[in-house]
PDB file of C-alpha atoms and ligand atoms in Angstrom:
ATOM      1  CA  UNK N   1       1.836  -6.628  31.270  1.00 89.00           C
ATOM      2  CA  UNK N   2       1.185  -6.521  27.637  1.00 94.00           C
ATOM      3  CA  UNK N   3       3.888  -7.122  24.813  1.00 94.00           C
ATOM      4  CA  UNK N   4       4.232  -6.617  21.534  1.00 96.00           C
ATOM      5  CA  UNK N   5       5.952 -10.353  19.880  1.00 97.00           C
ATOM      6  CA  UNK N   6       6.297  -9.506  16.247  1.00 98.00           C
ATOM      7  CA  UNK N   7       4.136  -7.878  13.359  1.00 98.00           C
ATOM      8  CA  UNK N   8       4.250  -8.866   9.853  1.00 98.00           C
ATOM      9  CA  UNK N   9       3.449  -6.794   6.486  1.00 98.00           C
ATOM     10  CA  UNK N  10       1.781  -8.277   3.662  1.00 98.00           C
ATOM     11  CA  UNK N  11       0.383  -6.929   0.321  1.00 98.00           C
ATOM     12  CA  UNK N  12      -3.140  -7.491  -0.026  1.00 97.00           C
ATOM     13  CA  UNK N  13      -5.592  -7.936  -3.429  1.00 96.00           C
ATOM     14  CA  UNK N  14      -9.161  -8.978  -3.873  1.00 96.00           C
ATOM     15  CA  UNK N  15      -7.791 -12.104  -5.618  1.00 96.00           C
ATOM     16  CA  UNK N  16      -5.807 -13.792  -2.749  1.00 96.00           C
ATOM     17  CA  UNK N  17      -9.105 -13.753  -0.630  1.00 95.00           C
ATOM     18  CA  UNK N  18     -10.957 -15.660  -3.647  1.00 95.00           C
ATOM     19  CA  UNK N  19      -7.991 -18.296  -4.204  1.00 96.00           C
ATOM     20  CA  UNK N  20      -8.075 -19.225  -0.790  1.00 95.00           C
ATOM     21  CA  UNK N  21     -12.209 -19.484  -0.967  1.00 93.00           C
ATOM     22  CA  UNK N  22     -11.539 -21.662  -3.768  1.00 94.00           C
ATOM     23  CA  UNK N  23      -8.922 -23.668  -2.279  1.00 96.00           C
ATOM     24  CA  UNK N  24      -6.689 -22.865  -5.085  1.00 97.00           C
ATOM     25  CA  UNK N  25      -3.390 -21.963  -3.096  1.00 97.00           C
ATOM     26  CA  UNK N  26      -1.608 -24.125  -5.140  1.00 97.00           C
ATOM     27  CA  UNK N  27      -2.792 -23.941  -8.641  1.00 97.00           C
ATOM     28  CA  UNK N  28      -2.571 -20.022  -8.865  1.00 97.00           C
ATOM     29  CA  UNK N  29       0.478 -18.242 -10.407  1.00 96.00           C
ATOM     30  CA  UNK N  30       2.016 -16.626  -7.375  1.00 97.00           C
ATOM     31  CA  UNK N  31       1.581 -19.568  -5.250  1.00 97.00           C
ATOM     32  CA  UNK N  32       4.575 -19.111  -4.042  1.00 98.00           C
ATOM     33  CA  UNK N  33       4.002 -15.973  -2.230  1.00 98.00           C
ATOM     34  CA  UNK N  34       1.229 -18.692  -0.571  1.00 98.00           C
ATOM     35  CA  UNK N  35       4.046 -21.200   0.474  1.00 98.00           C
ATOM     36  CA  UNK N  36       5.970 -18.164   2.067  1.00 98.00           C
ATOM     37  CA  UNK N  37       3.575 -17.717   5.013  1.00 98.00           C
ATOM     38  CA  UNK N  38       4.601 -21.222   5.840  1.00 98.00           C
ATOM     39  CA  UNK N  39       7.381 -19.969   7.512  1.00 98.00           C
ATOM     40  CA  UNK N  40       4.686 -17.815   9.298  1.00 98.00           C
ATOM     41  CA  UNK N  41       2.429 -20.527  10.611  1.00 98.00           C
ATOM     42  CA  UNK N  42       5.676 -21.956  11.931  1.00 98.00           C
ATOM     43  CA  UNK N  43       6.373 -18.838  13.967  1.00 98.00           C
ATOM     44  CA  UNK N  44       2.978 -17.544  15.178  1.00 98.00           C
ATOM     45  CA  UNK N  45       2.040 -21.284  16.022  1.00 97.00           C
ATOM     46  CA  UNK N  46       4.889 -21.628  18.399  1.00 96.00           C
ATOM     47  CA  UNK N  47       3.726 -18.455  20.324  1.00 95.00           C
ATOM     48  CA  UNK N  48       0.823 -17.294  22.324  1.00 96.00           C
ATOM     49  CA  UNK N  49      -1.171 -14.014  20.329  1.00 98.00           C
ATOM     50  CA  UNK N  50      -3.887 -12.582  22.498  1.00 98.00           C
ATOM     51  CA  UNK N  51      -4.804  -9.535  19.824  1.00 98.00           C
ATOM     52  CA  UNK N  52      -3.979  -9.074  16.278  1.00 98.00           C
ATOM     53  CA  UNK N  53      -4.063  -5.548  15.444  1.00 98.00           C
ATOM     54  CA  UNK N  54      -4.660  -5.296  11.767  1.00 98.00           C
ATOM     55  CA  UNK N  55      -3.621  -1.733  10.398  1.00 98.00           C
ATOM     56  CA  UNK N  56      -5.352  -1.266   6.768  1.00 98.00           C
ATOM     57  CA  UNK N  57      -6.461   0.922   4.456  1.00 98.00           C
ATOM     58  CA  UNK N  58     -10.384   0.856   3.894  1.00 97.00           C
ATOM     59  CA  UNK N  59     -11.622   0.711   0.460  1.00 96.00           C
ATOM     60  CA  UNK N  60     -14.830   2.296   0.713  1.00 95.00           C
ATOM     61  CA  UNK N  61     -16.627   0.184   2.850  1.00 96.00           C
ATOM     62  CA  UNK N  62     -16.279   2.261   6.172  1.00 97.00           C
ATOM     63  CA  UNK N  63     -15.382   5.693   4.692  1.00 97.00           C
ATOM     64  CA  UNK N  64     -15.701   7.767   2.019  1.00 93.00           C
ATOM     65  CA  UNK N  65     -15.001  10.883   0.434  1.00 91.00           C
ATOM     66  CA  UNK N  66     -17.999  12.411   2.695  1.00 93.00           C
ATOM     67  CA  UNK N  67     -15.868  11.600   5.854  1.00 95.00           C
ATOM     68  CA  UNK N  68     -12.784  10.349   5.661  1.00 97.00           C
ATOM     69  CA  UNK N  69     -10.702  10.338   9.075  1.00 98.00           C
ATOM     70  CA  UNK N  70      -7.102  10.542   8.423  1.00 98.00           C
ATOM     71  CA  UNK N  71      -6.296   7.682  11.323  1.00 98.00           C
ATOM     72  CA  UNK N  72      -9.616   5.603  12.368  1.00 98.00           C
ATOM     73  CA  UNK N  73      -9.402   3.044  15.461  1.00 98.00           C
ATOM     74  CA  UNK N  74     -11.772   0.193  16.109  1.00 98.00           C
ATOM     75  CA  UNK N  75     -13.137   0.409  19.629  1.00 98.00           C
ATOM     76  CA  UNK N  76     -16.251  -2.234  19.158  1.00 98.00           C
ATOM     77  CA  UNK N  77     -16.419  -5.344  20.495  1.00 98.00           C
ATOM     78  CA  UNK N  78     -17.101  -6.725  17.443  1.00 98.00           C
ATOM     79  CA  UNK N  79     -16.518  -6.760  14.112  1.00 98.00           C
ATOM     80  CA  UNK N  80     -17.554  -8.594  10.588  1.00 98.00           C
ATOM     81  CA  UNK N  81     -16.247  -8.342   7.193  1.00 96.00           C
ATOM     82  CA  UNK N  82     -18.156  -6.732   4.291  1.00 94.00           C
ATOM     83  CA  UNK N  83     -17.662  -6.789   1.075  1.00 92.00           C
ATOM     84  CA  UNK N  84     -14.338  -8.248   0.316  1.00 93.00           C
ATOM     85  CA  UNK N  85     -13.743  -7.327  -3.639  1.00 92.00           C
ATOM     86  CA  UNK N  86     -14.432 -10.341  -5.613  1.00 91.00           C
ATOM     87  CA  UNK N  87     -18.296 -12.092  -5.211  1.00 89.00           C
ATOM     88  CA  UNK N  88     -20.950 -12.828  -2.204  1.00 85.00           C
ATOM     89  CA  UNK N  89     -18.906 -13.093   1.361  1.00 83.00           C
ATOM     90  CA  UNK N  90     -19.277 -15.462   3.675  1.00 89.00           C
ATOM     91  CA  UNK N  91     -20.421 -13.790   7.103  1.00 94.00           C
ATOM     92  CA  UNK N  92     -17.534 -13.582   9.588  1.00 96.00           C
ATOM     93  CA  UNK N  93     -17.412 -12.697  13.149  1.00 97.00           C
ATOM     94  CA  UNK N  94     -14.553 -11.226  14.638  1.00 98.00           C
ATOM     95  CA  UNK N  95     -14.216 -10.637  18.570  1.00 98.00           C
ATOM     96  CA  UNK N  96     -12.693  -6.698  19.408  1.00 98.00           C
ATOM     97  CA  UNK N  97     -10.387  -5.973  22.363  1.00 98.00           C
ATOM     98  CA  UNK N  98     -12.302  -3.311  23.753  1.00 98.00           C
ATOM     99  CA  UNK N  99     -10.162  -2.500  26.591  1.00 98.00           C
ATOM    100  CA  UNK N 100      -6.951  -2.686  25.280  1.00 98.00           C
ATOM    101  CA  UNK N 101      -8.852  -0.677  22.557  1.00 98.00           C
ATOM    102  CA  UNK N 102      -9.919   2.110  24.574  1.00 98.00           C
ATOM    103  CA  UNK N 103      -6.283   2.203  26.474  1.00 98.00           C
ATOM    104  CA  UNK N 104      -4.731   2.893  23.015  1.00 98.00           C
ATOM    105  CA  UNK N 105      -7.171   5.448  22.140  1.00 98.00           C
ATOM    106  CA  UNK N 106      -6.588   7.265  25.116  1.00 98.00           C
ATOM    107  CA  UNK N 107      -3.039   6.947  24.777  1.00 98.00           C
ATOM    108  CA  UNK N 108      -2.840   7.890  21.250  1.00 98.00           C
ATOM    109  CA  UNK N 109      -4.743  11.043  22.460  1.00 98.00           C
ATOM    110  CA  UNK N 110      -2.182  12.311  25.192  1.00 98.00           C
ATOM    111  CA  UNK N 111       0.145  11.774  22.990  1.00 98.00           C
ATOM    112  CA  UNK N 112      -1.101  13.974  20.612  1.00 98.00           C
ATOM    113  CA  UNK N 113      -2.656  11.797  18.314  1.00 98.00           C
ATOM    114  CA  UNK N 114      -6.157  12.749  17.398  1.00 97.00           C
ATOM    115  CA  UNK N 115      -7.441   9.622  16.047  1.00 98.00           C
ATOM    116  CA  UNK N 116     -10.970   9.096  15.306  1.00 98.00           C
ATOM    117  CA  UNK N 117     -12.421   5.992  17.520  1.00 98.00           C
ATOM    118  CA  UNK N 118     -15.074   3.855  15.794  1.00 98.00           C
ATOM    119  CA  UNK N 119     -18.185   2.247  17.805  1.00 98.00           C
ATOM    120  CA  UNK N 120     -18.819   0.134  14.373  1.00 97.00           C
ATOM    121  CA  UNK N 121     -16.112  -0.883  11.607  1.00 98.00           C
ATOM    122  CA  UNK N 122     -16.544  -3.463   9.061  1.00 98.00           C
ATOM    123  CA  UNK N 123     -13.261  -5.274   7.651  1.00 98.00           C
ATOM    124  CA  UNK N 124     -13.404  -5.487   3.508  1.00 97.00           C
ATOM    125  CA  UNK N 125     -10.384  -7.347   1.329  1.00 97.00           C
ATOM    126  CA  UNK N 126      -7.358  -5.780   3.231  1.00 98.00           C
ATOM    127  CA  UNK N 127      -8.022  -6.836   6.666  1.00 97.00           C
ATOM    128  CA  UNK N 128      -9.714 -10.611   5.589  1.00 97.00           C
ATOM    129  CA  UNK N 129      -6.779 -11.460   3.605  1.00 96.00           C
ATOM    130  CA  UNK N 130      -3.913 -10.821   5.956  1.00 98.00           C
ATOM    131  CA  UNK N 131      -5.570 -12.713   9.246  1.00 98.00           C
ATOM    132  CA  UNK N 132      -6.208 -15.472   6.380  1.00 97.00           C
ATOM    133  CA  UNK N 133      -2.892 -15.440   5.667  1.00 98.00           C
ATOM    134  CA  UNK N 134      -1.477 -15.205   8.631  1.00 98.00           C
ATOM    135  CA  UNK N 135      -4.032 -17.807  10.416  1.00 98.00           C
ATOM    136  CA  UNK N 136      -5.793 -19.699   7.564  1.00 96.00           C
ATOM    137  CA  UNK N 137      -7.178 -22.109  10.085  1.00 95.00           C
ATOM    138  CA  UNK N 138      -9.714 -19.835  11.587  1.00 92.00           C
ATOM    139  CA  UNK N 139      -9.446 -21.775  15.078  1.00 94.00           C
ATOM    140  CA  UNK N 140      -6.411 -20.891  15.536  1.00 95.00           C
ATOM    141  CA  UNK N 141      -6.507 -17.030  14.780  1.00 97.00           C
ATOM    142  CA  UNK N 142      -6.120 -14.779  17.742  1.00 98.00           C
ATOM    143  CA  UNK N 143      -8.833 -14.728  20.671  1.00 98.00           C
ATOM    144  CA  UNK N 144      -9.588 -10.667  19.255  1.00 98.00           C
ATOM    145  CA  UNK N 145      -8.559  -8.105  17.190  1.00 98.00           C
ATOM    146  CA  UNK N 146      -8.568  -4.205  16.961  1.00 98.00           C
ATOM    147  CA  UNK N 147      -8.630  -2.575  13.321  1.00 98.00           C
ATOM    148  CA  UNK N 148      -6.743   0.203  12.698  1.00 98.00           C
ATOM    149  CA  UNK N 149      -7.365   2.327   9.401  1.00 98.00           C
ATOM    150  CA  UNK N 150      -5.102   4.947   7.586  1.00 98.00           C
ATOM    151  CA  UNK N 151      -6.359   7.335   4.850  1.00 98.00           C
ATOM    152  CA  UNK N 152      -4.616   6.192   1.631  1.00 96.00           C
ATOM    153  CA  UNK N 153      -7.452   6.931  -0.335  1.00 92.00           C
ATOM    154  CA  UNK N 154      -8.006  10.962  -0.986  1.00 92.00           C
ATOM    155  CA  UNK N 155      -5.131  14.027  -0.271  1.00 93.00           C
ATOM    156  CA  UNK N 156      -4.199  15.011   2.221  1.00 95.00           C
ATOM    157  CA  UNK N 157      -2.685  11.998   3.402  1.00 97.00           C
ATOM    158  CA  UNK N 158      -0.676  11.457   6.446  1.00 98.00           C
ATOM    159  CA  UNK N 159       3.080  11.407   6.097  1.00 98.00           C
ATOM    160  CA  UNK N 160       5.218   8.249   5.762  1.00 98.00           C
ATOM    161  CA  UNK N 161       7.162   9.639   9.109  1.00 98.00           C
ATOM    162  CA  UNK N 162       3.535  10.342  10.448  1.00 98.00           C
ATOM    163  CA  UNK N 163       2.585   6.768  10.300  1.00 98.00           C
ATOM    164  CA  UNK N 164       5.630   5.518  11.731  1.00 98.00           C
ATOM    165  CA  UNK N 165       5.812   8.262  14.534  1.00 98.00           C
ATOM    166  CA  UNK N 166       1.911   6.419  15.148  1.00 98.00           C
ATOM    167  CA  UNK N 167       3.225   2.775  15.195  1.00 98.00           C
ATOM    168  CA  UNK N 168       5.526   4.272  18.119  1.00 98.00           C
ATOM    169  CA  UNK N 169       3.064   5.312  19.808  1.00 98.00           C
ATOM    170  CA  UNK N 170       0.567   2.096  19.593  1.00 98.00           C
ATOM    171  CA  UNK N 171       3.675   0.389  20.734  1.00 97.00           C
ATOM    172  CA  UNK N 172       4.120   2.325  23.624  1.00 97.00           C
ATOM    173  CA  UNK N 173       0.191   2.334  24.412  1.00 98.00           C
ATOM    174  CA  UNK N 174       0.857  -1.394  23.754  1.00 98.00           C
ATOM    175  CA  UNK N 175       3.326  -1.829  26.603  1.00 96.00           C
ATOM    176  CA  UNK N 176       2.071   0.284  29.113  1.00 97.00           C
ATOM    177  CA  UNK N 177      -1.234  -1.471  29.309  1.00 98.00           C
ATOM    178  CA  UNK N 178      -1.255  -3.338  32.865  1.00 96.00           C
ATOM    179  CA  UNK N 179      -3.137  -6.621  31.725  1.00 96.00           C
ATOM    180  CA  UNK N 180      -1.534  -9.650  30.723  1.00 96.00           C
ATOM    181  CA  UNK N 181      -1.934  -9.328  26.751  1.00 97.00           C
ATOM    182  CA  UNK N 182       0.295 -10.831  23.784  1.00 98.00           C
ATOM    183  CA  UNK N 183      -0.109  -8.533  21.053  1.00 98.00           C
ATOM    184  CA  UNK N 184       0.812  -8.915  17.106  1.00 98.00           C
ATOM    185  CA  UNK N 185       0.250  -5.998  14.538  1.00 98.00           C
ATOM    186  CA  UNK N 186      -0.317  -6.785  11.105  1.00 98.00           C
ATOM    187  CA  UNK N 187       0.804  -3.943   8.380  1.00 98.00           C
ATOM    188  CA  UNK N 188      -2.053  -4.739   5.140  1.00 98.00           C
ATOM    189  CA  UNK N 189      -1.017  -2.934   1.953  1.00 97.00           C
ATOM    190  CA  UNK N 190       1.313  -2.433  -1.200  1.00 93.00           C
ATOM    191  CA  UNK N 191       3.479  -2.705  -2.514  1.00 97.00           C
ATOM    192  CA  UNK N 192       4.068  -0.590  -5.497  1.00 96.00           C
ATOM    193  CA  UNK N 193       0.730  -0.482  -7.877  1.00 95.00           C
ATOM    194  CA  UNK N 194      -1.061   1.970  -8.985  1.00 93.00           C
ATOM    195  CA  UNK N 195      -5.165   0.419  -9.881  1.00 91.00           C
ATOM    196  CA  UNK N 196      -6.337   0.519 -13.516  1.00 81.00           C
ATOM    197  CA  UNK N 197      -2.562   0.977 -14.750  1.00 61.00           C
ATOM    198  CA  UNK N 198      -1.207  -2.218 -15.283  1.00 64.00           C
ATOM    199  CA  UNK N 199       2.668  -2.085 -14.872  1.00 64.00           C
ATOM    200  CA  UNK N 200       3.129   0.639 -12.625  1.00 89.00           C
ATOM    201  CA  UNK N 201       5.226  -1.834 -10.093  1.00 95.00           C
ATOM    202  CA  UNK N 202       8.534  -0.238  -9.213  1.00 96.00           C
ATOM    203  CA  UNK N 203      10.803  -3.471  -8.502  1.00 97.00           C
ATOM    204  CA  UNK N 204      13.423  -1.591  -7.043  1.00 97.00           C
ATOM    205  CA  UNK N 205      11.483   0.756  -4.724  1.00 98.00           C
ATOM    206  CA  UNK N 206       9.755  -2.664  -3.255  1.00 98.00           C
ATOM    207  CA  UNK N 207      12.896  -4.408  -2.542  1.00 98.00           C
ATOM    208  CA  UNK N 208      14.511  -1.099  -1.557  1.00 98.00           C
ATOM    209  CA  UNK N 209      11.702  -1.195   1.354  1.00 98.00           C
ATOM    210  CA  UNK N 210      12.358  -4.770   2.460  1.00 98.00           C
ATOM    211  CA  UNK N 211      15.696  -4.317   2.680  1.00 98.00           C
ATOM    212  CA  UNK N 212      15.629  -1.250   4.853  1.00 98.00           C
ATOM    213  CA  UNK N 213      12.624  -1.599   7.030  1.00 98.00           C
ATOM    214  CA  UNK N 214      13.726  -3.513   9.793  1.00 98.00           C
ATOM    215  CA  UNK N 215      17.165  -1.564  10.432  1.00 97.00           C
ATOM    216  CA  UNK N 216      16.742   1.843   8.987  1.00 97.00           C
ATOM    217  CA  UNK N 217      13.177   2.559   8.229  1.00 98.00           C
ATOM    218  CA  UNK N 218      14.251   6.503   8.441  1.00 97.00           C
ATOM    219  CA  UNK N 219      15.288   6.057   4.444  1.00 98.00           C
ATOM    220  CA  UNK N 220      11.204   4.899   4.095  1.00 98.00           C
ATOM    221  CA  UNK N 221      10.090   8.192   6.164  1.00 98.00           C
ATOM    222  CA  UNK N 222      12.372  10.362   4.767  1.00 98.00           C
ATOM    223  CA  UNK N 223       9.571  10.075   1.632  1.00 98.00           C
ATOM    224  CA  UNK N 224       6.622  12.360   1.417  1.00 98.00           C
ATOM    225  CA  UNK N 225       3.735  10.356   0.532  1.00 96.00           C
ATOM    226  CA  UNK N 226       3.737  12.318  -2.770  1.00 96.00           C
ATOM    227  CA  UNK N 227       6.793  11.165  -3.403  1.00 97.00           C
ATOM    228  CA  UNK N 228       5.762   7.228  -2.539  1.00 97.00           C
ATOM    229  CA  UNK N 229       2.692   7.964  -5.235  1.00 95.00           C
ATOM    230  CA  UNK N 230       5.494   9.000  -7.868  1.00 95.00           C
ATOM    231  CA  UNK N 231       8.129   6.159  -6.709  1.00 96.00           C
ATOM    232  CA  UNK N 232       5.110   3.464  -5.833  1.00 96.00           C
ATOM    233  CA  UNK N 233       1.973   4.659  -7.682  1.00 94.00           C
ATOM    234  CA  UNK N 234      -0.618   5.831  -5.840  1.00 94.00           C
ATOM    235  CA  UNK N 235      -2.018   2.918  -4.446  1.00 95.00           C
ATOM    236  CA  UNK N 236       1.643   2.149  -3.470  1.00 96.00           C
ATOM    237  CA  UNK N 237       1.303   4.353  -0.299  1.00 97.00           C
ATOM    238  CA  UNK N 238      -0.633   1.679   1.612  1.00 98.00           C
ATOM    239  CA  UNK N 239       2.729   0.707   2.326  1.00 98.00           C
ATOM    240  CA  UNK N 240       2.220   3.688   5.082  1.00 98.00           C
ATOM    241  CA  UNK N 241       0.183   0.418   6.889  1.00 98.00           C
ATOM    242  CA  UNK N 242       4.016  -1.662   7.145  1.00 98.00           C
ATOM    243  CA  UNK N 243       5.533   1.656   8.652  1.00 98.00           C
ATOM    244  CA  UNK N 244       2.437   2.065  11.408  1.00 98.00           C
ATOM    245  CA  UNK N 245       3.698  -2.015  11.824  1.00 98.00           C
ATOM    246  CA  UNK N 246       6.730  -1.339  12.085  1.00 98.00           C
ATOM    247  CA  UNK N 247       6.580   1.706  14.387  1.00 98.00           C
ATOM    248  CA  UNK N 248       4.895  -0.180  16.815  1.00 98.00           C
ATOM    249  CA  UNK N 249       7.652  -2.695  17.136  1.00 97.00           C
ATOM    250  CA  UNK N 250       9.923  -0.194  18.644  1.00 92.00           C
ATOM    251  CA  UNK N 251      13.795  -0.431  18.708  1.00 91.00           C
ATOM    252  CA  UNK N 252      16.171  -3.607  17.125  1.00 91.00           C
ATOM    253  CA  UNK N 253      13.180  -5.616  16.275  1.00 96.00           C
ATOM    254  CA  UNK N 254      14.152  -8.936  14.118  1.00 97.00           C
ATOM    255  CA  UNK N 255      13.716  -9.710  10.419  1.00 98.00           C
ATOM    256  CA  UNK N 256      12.042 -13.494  10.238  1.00 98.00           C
ATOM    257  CA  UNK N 257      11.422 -14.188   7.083  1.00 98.00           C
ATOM    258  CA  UNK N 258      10.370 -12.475   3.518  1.00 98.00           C
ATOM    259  CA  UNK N 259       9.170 -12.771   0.024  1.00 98.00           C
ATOM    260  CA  UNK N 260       9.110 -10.696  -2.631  1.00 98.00           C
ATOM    261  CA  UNK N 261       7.343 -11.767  -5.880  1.00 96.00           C
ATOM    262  CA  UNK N 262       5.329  -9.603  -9.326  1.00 94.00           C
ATOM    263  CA  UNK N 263       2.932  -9.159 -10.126  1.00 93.00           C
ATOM    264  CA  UNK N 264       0.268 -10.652  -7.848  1.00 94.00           C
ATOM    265  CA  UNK N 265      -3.161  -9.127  -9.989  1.00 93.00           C
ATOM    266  CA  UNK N 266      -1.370  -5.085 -10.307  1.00 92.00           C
ATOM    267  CA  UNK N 267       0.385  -5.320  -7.146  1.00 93.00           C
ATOM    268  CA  UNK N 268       3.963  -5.742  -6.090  1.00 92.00           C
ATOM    269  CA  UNK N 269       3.693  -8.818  -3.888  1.00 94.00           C
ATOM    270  CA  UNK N 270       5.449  -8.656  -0.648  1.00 98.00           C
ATOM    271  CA  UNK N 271       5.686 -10.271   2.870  1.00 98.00           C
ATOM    272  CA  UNK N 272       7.559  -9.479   6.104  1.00 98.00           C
ATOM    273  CA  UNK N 273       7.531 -10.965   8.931  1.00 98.00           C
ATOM    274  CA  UNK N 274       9.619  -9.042  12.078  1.00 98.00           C
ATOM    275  CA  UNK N 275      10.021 -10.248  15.149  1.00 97.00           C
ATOM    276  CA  UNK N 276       9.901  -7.676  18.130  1.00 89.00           C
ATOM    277  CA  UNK N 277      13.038  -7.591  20.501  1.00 81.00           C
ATOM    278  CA  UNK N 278      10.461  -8.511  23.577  1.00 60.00           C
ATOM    279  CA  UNK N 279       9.994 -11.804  21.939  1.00 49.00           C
ATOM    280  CA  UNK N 280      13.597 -12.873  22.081  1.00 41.00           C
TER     281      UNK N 280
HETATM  282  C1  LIG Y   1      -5.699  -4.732  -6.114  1.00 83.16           C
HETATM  283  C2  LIG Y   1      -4.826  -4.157  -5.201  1.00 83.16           C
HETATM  284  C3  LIG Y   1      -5.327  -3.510  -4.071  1.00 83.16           C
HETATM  285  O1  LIG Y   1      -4.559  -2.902  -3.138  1.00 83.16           O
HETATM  286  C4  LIG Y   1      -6.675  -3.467  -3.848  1.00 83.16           C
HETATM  287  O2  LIG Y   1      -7.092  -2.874  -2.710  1.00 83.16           O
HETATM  288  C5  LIG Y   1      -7.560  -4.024  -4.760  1.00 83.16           C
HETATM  289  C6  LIG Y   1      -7.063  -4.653  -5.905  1.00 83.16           C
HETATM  290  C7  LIG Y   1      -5.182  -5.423  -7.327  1.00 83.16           C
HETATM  291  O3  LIG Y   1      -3.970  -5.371  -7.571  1.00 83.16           O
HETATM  292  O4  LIG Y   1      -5.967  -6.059  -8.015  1.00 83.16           O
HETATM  293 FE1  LIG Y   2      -5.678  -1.938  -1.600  1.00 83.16          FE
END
């Protein structure tokens, strides 16, 4: 049987993924939001993870404004990065978990989910930087993965209660799949910041979202994502990615650990990581 242990959220910007190319963790301003995901080694060192699914948004790469599917799930089995925001990338492989894959497709699909599946997806800045910092010692990341992407890129966009009511369902596609598989999601977006507007990080809102996530992520949902672009700015609905994460983990998951620090480059820097109540 497969279970879902925990899922973590984690803002993501170009710049993380070139301070940890440069080995310059340490030496960068919000270094500590870098010595937070200690905690995080601790925890997803200590425990088995099959598959990371990595729920982003894509910036381009895989979609544009010619085709843009509202939800978008990775079926290959395999993936590599692409461009990843800030100079040449170094070429990365990443194994796919085809079957469990395809049993979450159809799932998703009986239960009413029409997501677009994916035969070829390439992972830019927001999926790279959260497996980095969730496993920055690439021998120890996760046998496979399965990328998941949301439209928070061009109206109409899905609902905040949209993308949790789809973490729900990934969980129960998740736990209904008959082969032994430990599975982690991982949330990649936000917080508040709105690109090209320096300043538009709304503190409150950001906290107001860690604090609530865990236990009552109905006061997140009960948000149109208009209203997130007005509260968050409008790249602050990625945080729609920590909802589908969040979703998935189903009833009286577990707070682990958090950080909260701004700005990291435009962004309201955040980390979560929850612990799902099959892990205990
Ligand atoms: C930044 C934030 C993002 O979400 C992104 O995708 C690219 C850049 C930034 O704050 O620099
Ligand atoms: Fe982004």
């Amino acid at each position: 049987m497969a279970d879902l242990v925990g899922g973590l959220g984690t803002s993501h910007v170009p710049i993380i993924g070139r301070t940890i190319a440069a080995s310059k963790q340490e030496e960068v301003p919000f270094a500590p939001f870098f010595r937070s995901f200690d905690a995080v080694h601790d925890w997803v060192g200590s425990r088995r993870i099959d598959t990371a699914i990595v729920v982003f948004n894509d910036h381009g790469l895989n979609f544009f404004l010619n085709n843009m599917p509202t939800f978008a799930l990775g079926v290959a089995p395999l993936y590599r990065n692409g461009d990843e925001g800030w100079g040449e990338p170094k070429p990365r492989e990443f194994t796919g978990d085809q079957e469990l894959s395809w049993h979450i497709a159809n799932s998703l699909v009986q239960a009413e989910f029409d997501i677009a599946t994916c035969g070829e997806m390439v992972l830019d800045h927001a999926g790279i930087t959260a497996l980095d910092l969730v496993w920055p010692d690439p021998e120890t990341m996760p046998r496979m993965i399965i990328p998941l992407v949301i439209n928070a890129i061009e109206p109409p966009l899905p609902s905040p209660r949209r993308c949790y009511n789809l973490g729900k369902a990934i969980g129960d596609a998740v736990r209904s799949f008959a082969p032994e598989r430990s599975v982690f999601v991982v949330g990649s977006g936000g917080l508040s910041h709105e690109l090209g507007q320096t300043g538009k990080i709304n503190e409150e809102f950001d906290r107001f979202c860690l604090d609530t996530i865990v236990d009552q992520p109905e006061k997140i949902t009960g948000y149109s994502s208009d209203e997130i672009v007005d509260l968050a700015g409008s790249q602050g609905v990625e945080l729609m990615t920590w909802l589908v994460m969040r979703g998935a983990l189903g009833e009286r998951p577990a707070a682990v650990t958090s950080h909260y620090q701004k700005p990291i480059s435009h962004t309201g820097g955040a980390m979560m990581l929850i612990e799902g109540a099959e892990a205990v």
